[in-house]
């Protein structure tokens, strides 16, 4: 298969970026999207005037959350429930033009080309996205029973890989789904109760102060989440938030 | 040089307790004044850094990714072992210990493995307290599954994302310490050099590290009273593996260059169930978790004609009637069936494929079939257990495993070898410790499934916090470590020079000389000549080919861009530059280990029915290699192993 690629190039955070156009030929439909970019980069490496395109990636199997490209107007491209590294060229047609951009959000400044700085997510977790447990003081695991339904819902929420697609998909660049997933995961478990109120307040406060927009309930986040994290978590976050404010 | 594993006195079950009771402690006021560097934020690094921070030490944690949460541990699928015996099926610390020693084919230290089995239960307690959403039964109790090499169900899991959930637990604990100010994070930082100074007796002592900021390219100096290496395994020396692309040996190798011994490099685990290779553009191989072998049955056709028709695509798996299928693991190993250890299952797959019974592409694939499980349990149950793995498979191969058997083939997965450490996880450099997959400690010649997560977390949450304290207790008067020393200046210069040397040929002949090209070529050599079956001849060939590749690499390497910017090609070049000498060391180690054990299979040493043949008389030891300077042959030292608690026997899974 052959493709024409329009890729966002930006040498560093301060520089002005622009689209460059490249072509790649003879790509196998079984090739993954990032392998296609590897092929492009091999081409660019041998050309003294062009530099390979920088993009983040690591596990290449949809779990580390490192990759994330905005492809033809969709975070992680035109398939549901996948990350960019799980997108395959068989999802495109021969001869397609493909527009490739980084996540665009004030809270995720561009570092270089397609690489953005998502450390704001770490800052939100540092504000309270955990249960304080220490190796010396944990009770025997069998003493904590968790009904299967709650455990399953907690796991559904806990699957978030922190890739940032929800922020990139949202017209307000809100981090609501990310925060809601962590708050829900911990609020659904008995172990998470002692810190629940303080957690939701601290995380929401951190989110607001880091430059993420507010949620206007359009749920583009849910539609584009590679782990299909549900909007119900946002409702749960709102309930937690209301309860925390009352106390 | 002699190497001392420093195993505490006492009966095996009492050793760890004895150690803890006699070790030295550091007072809270002094902890704040002691700095510890932790390289890596996977399960081993994040658990160590967070626990050391909780205790009050000043910790600096480093990782390559943009966030600690993305370490390669995140990808672990199947589960984590513990001797809880919640299933009441006869499990115990003693049994987990025995299974692990036997699974490792009697090439691991008894004392370390016993401690690991003891600590396994504490890990589950802690992880549940952290909110790790392990799978539950309807009554609310924790659920378990079985893994290879065990006849009990002792594996705890969180769907197919156990590593992710455990790492998020450790990352949460780490994040809490960052907020409390005890841990400072350095993301997108790569360790390039270990800084050492000689102690009064000449032994090197760790003083800190030199890192490269992966965004700006700047080299930085970081000093500490102790350094922990938790940088993961070196499977990517084979280029294609189940590891994340960024996994590398460079941090461990930097320590090796400075005097840390590297143990058992040839013990590499090749995992039986991975999605087969399909093109030369391929960048990685995807694992299909061992947990699938709980319910999936592995088979190939009984006849070569049928196999040929499958390869041609004229028939599919579903066209083959039951009596034409050879469930070769169930046939050869009736006691363990599809749940034999990984090394055994991988070799059996290779044996069938080499004999002409392979089923897809180039004939390097076998079936993993869920039809019986679906008939027995229903599609819903199967989907609950393995749904995410099935959809991952579907996306990659474009076939639905609910209706067509999966195709799988072995791939490089895990490295049992690594930095040599004593019982305290201290290397032969004083104040330098190694944890997780980066050390060689607990898995002998083959690791059992679900025990890497256990080991990484035991090292980080429960062992290092004690042993580091014991080390640091005698350093409370050292004062703040400085980076303004000659040792730092030298190491800094070494890093600068190494990078400059890699760029020195850029522009010469770019095509086929990128770091990725060399990496692929090196991987091919290793897979062909130092993979699942090794012989004197193949290993000699490997050494020769690696030597030639090394020369070409240092003459022709072309790296685009420069060193003072974000440059993934340079990152890869630095990794490949270390993989090349490592590859030589692996082949040499394999050549000198004239026996077969665990994942190390020398065709010259096998039983008449093709099983591994150990030589306990000559090789019941750890081979620990000492670096002698770039390009020089390394020295092989040995640490004898002795089994007092366990009776040596031939591994038998029949
Ligand atoms: C696909 C897959 C599935 C697996 N499933 C299981 C399972 O079900 N059960 C099980 O027990 N085991 C499993 N394993 C094995 C297990 O996941 C690993 O052995 C384990 O997670 C390794 O953890 P670690 O902390 O030692 O290293 P890693 O998680 O690899 O972390 C390494 C860290 O070091 C950092 N680093 C590396 N080099 C440098 C450097 N030079 N400078 C700075 N930082 C550096 C990285 O950024 C990272 O933070 C699996 C492995 C794979 C590949
Ligand atoms: S590279 Fe890890 S999720 Fe895509």
PDB file of C-alpha atoms in Angstrom, chain A residues 29-139:
ATOM      1  CA  UNK A  29      -1.505  -4.097   5.390  1.00  0.00           C
ATOM      2  CA  UNK A  30      -0.321  -6.172   8.378  1.00  0.00           C
ATOM      3  CA  UNK A  31       2.140  -3.436   9.307  1.00  0.00           C
ATOM      4  CA  UNK A  32       1.205  -1.428  12.395  1.00  0.00           C
ATOM      5  CA  UNK A  33       0.874   2.347  12.192  1.00  0.00           C
ATOM      6  CA  UNK A  34       4.044   2.897  14.223  1.00  0.00           C
ATOM      7  CA  UNK A  35       5.942   0.351  12.108  1.00  0.00           C
ATOM      8  CA  UNK A  36       4.875   2.397   9.097  1.00  0.00           C
ATOM      9  CA  UNK A  37       6.390   5.459  10.810  1.00  0.00           C
ATOM     10  CA  UNK A  38       9.557   3.406  11.511  1.00  0.00           C
ATOM     11  CA  UNK A  39       9.786   2.777   7.773  1.00  0.00           C
ATOM     12  CA  UNK A  40       9.370   6.487   7.098  1.00  0.00           C
ATOM     13  CA  UNK A  41      12.060   7.278   9.672  1.00  0.00           C
ATOM     14  CA  UNK A  42      14.461   4.797   8.083  1.00  0.00           C
ATOM     15  CA  UNK A  43      13.887   6.683   4.837  1.00  0.00           C
ATOM     16  CA  UNK A  44      14.468  10.046   6.517  1.00  0.00           C
ATOM     17  CA  UNK A  45      17.600   8.815   8.340  1.00  0.00           C
ATOM     18  CA  UNK A  46      19.457   8.202   5.133  1.00  0.00           C
ATOM     19  CA  UNK A  47      18.701  11.649   3.806  1.00  0.00           C
ATOM     20  CA  UNK A  48      21.207  14.229   5.067  1.00  0.00           C
ATOM     21  CA  UNK A  49      18.751  17.128   5.069  1.00  0.00           C
ATOM     22  CA  UNK A  50      15.764  15.480   6.738  1.00  0.00           C
ATOM     23  CA  UNK A  51      15.456  14.371  10.341  1.00  0.00           C
ATOM     24  CA  UNK A  52      13.400  11.410  11.558  1.00  0.00           C
ATOM     25  CA  UNK A  53      10.058  12.245  13.157  1.00  0.00           C
ATOM     26  CA  UNK A  54       9.984  12.007  16.960  1.00  0.00           C
ATOM     27  CA  UNK A  55       7.015  10.197  18.508  1.00  0.00           C
ATOM     28  CA  UNK A  56       6.565   8.548  21.896  1.00  0.00           C
ATOM     29  CA  UNK A  57       6.102   4.781  22.162  1.00  0.00           C
ATOM     30  CA  UNK A  58       7.384   1.872  24.188  1.00  0.00           C
ATOM     31  CA  UNK A  59       5.357  -1.297  24.757  1.00  0.00           C
ATOM     32  CA  UNK A  60       3.750  -1.341  21.303  1.00  0.00           C
ATOM     33  CA  UNK A  61       0.936  -3.483  22.622  1.00  0.00           C
ATOM     34  CA  UNK A  62      -1.542  -0.983  23.980  1.00  0.00           C
ATOM     35  CA  UNK A  63      -0.746  -1.003  27.664  1.00  0.00           C
ATOM     36  CA  UNK A  64       1.954   1.522  28.597  1.00  0.00           C
ATOM     37  CA  UNK A  65       0.030   4.552  27.350  1.00  0.00           C
ATOM     38  CA  UNK A  66       3.168   6.097  25.909  1.00  0.00           C
ATOM     39  CA  UNK A  67       2.021   6.394  22.295  1.00  0.00           C
ATOM     40  CA  UNK A  68      -0.661   8.798  21.229  1.00  0.00           C
ATOM     41  CA  UNK A  69      -1.131  10.437  17.870  1.00  0.00           C
ATOM     42  CA  UNK A  70      -3.990  12.433  16.517  1.00  0.00           C
ATOM     43  CA  UNK A  71      -4.651  10.727  13.197  1.00  0.00           C
ATOM     44  CA  UNK A  72      -7.062  12.166  10.644  1.00  0.00           C
ATOM     45  CA  UNK A  73      -8.853  14.039  13.379  1.00  0.00           C
ATOM     46  CA  UNK A  74      -9.157  11.163  15.868  1.00  0.00           C
ATOM     47  CA  UNK A  75      -6.992  10.351  18.886  1.00  0.00           C
ATOM     48  CA  UNK A  76      -5.361   6.955  18.175  1.00  0.00           C
ATOM     49  CA  UNK A  77      -6.903   6.877  14.688  1.00  0.00           C
ATOM     50  CA  UNK A  78      -9.892   5.354  13.071  1.00  0.00           C
ATOM     51  CA  UNK A  79     -10.636   2.236  15.114  1.00  0.00           C
ATOM     52  CA  UNK A  80     -12.328   1.754  18.477  1.00  0.00           C
ATOM     53  CA  UNK A  81     -10.792   0.580  21.701  1.00  0.00           C
ATOM     54  CA  UNK A  82      -7.166   0.760  20.588  1.00  0.00           C
ATOM     55  CA  UNK A  83      -4.034   2.801  21.069  1.00  0.00           C
ATOM     56  CA  UNK A  84      -1.982   4.187  18.192  1.00  0.00           C
ATOM     57  CA  UNK A  85       0.464   1.280  18.413  1.00  0.00           C
ATOM     58  CA  UNK A  86      -2.436  -1.163  17.927  1.00  0.00           C
ATOM     59  CA  UNK A  87      -3.686   0.525  14.775  1.00  0.00           C
ATOM     60  CA  UNK A  88      -2.869  -1.437  11.639  1.00  0.00           C
ATOM     61  CA  UNK A  89      -2.511  -0.187   8.081  1.00  0.00           C
ATOM     62  CA  UNK A  90      -5.266  -2.563   6.977  1.00  0.00           C
ATOM     63  CA  UNK A  91      -7.629   0.048   8.488  1.00  0.00           C
ATOM     64  CA  UNK A  92      -6.651   2.460   5.680  1.00  0.00           C
ATOM     65  CA  UNK A  93      -7.159   2.372   1.919  1.00  0.00           C
ATOM     66  CA  UNK A  94      -4.327   2.254  -0.533  1.00  0.00           C
ATOM     67  CA  UNK A  95      -3.421   5.794  -1.579  1.00  0.00           C
ATOM     68  CA  UNK A  96      -4.940   7.464   1.502  1.00  0.00           C
ATOM     69  CA  UNK A  97      -3.684  10.825   2.719  1.00  0.00           C
ATOM     70  CA  UNK A  98      -3.064  10.708   6.448  1.00  0.00           C
ATOM     71  CA  UNK A  99      -2.811  13.749   8.749  1.00  0.00           C
ATOM     72  CA  UNK A 100      -0.738  13.101  11.867  1.00  0.00           C
ATOM     73  CA  UNK A 101      -0.643  15.558  14.766  1.00  0.00           C
ATOM     74  CA  UNK A 102       0.352  15.549  18.432  1.00  0.00           C
ATOM     75  CA  UNK A 103      -2.215  15.814  21.244  1.00  0.00           C
ATOM     76  CA  UNK A 104      -3.286  19.451  21.363  1.00  0.00           C
ATOM     77  CA  UNK A 105      -4.008  20.782  24.856  1.00  0.00           C
ATOM     78  CA  UNK A 106      -2.700  23.679  26.906  1.00  0.00           C
ATOM     79  CA  UNK A 107      -1.850  21.312  29.758  1.00  0.00           C
ATOM     80  CA  UNK A 108       0.204  19.075  27.405  1.00  0.00           C
ATOM     81  CA  UNK A 109       2.852  21.358  25.838  1.00  0.00           C
ATOM     82  CA  UNK A 110       4.614  20.021  22.746  1.00  0.00           C
ATOM     83  CA  UNK A 111       8.220  18.939  23.344  1.00  0.00           C
ATOM     84  CA  UNK A 112       9.200  18.029  19.800  1.00  0.00           C
ATOM     85  CA  UNK A 113       7.281  16.973  16.670  1.00  0.00           C
ATOM     86  CA  UNK A 114       4.606  14.564  17.913  1.00  0.00           C
ATOM     87  CA  UNK A 115       5.892  14.294  21.495  1.00  0.00           C
ATOM     88  CA  UNK A 116       4.038  16.132  24.251  1.00  0.00           C
ATOM     89  CA  UNK A 117       4.619  16.636  27.961  1.00  0.00           C
ATOM     90  CA  UNK A 118       1.926  14.822  29.954  1.00  0.00           C
ATOM     91  CA  UNK A 119       3.501  15.261  33.372  1.00  0.00           C
ATOM     92  CA  UNK A 120       0.365  17.132  34.481  1.00  0.00           C
ATOM     93  CA  UNK A 121      -1.237  13.683  34.809  1.00  0.00           C
ATOM     94  CA  UNK A 122       1.489  12.647  37.253  1.00  0.00           C
ATOM     95  CA  UNK A 123       0.885  15.830  39.224  1.00  0.00           C
ATOM     96  CA  UNK A 124      -2.818  14.974  39.530  1.00  0.00           C
ATOM     97  CA  UNK A 125      -2.005  11.503  40.854  1.00  0.00           C
ATOM     98  CA  UNK A 126       0.534  12.947  43.270  1.00  0.00           C
ATOM     99  CA  UNK A 127      -2.245  15.121  44.685  1.00  0.00           C
ATOM    100  CA  UNK A 128      -4.023  12.040  46.006  1.00  0.00           C
ATOM    101  CA  UNK A 129      -4.593   9.296  43.438  1.00  0.00           C
ATOM    102  CA  UNK A 130      -3.540   6.458  45.738  1.00  0.00           C
ATOM    103  CA  UNK A 131      -4.340   4.642  48.965  1.00  0.00           C
ATOM    104  CA  UNK A 132      -1.779   5.213  51.702  1.00  0.00           C
ATOM    105  CA  UNK A 133      -0.637   1.728  52.629  1.00  0.00           C
ATOM    106  CA  UNK A 134       2.793   0.782  53.901  1.00  0.00           C
ATOM    107  CA  UNK A 135       4.619  -2.556  53.698  1.00  0.00           C
ATOM    108  CA  UNK A 136       4.743  -2.890  57.483  1.00  0.00           C
ATOM    109  CA  UNK A 137       1.067  -2.335  58.176  1.00  0.00           C
ATOM    110  CA  UNK A 138      -1.037  -4.299  55.712  1.00  0.00           C
ATOM    111  CA  UNK A 139      -3.643  -6.708  57.134  1.00  0.00           C
TER     112      UNK A 139
END
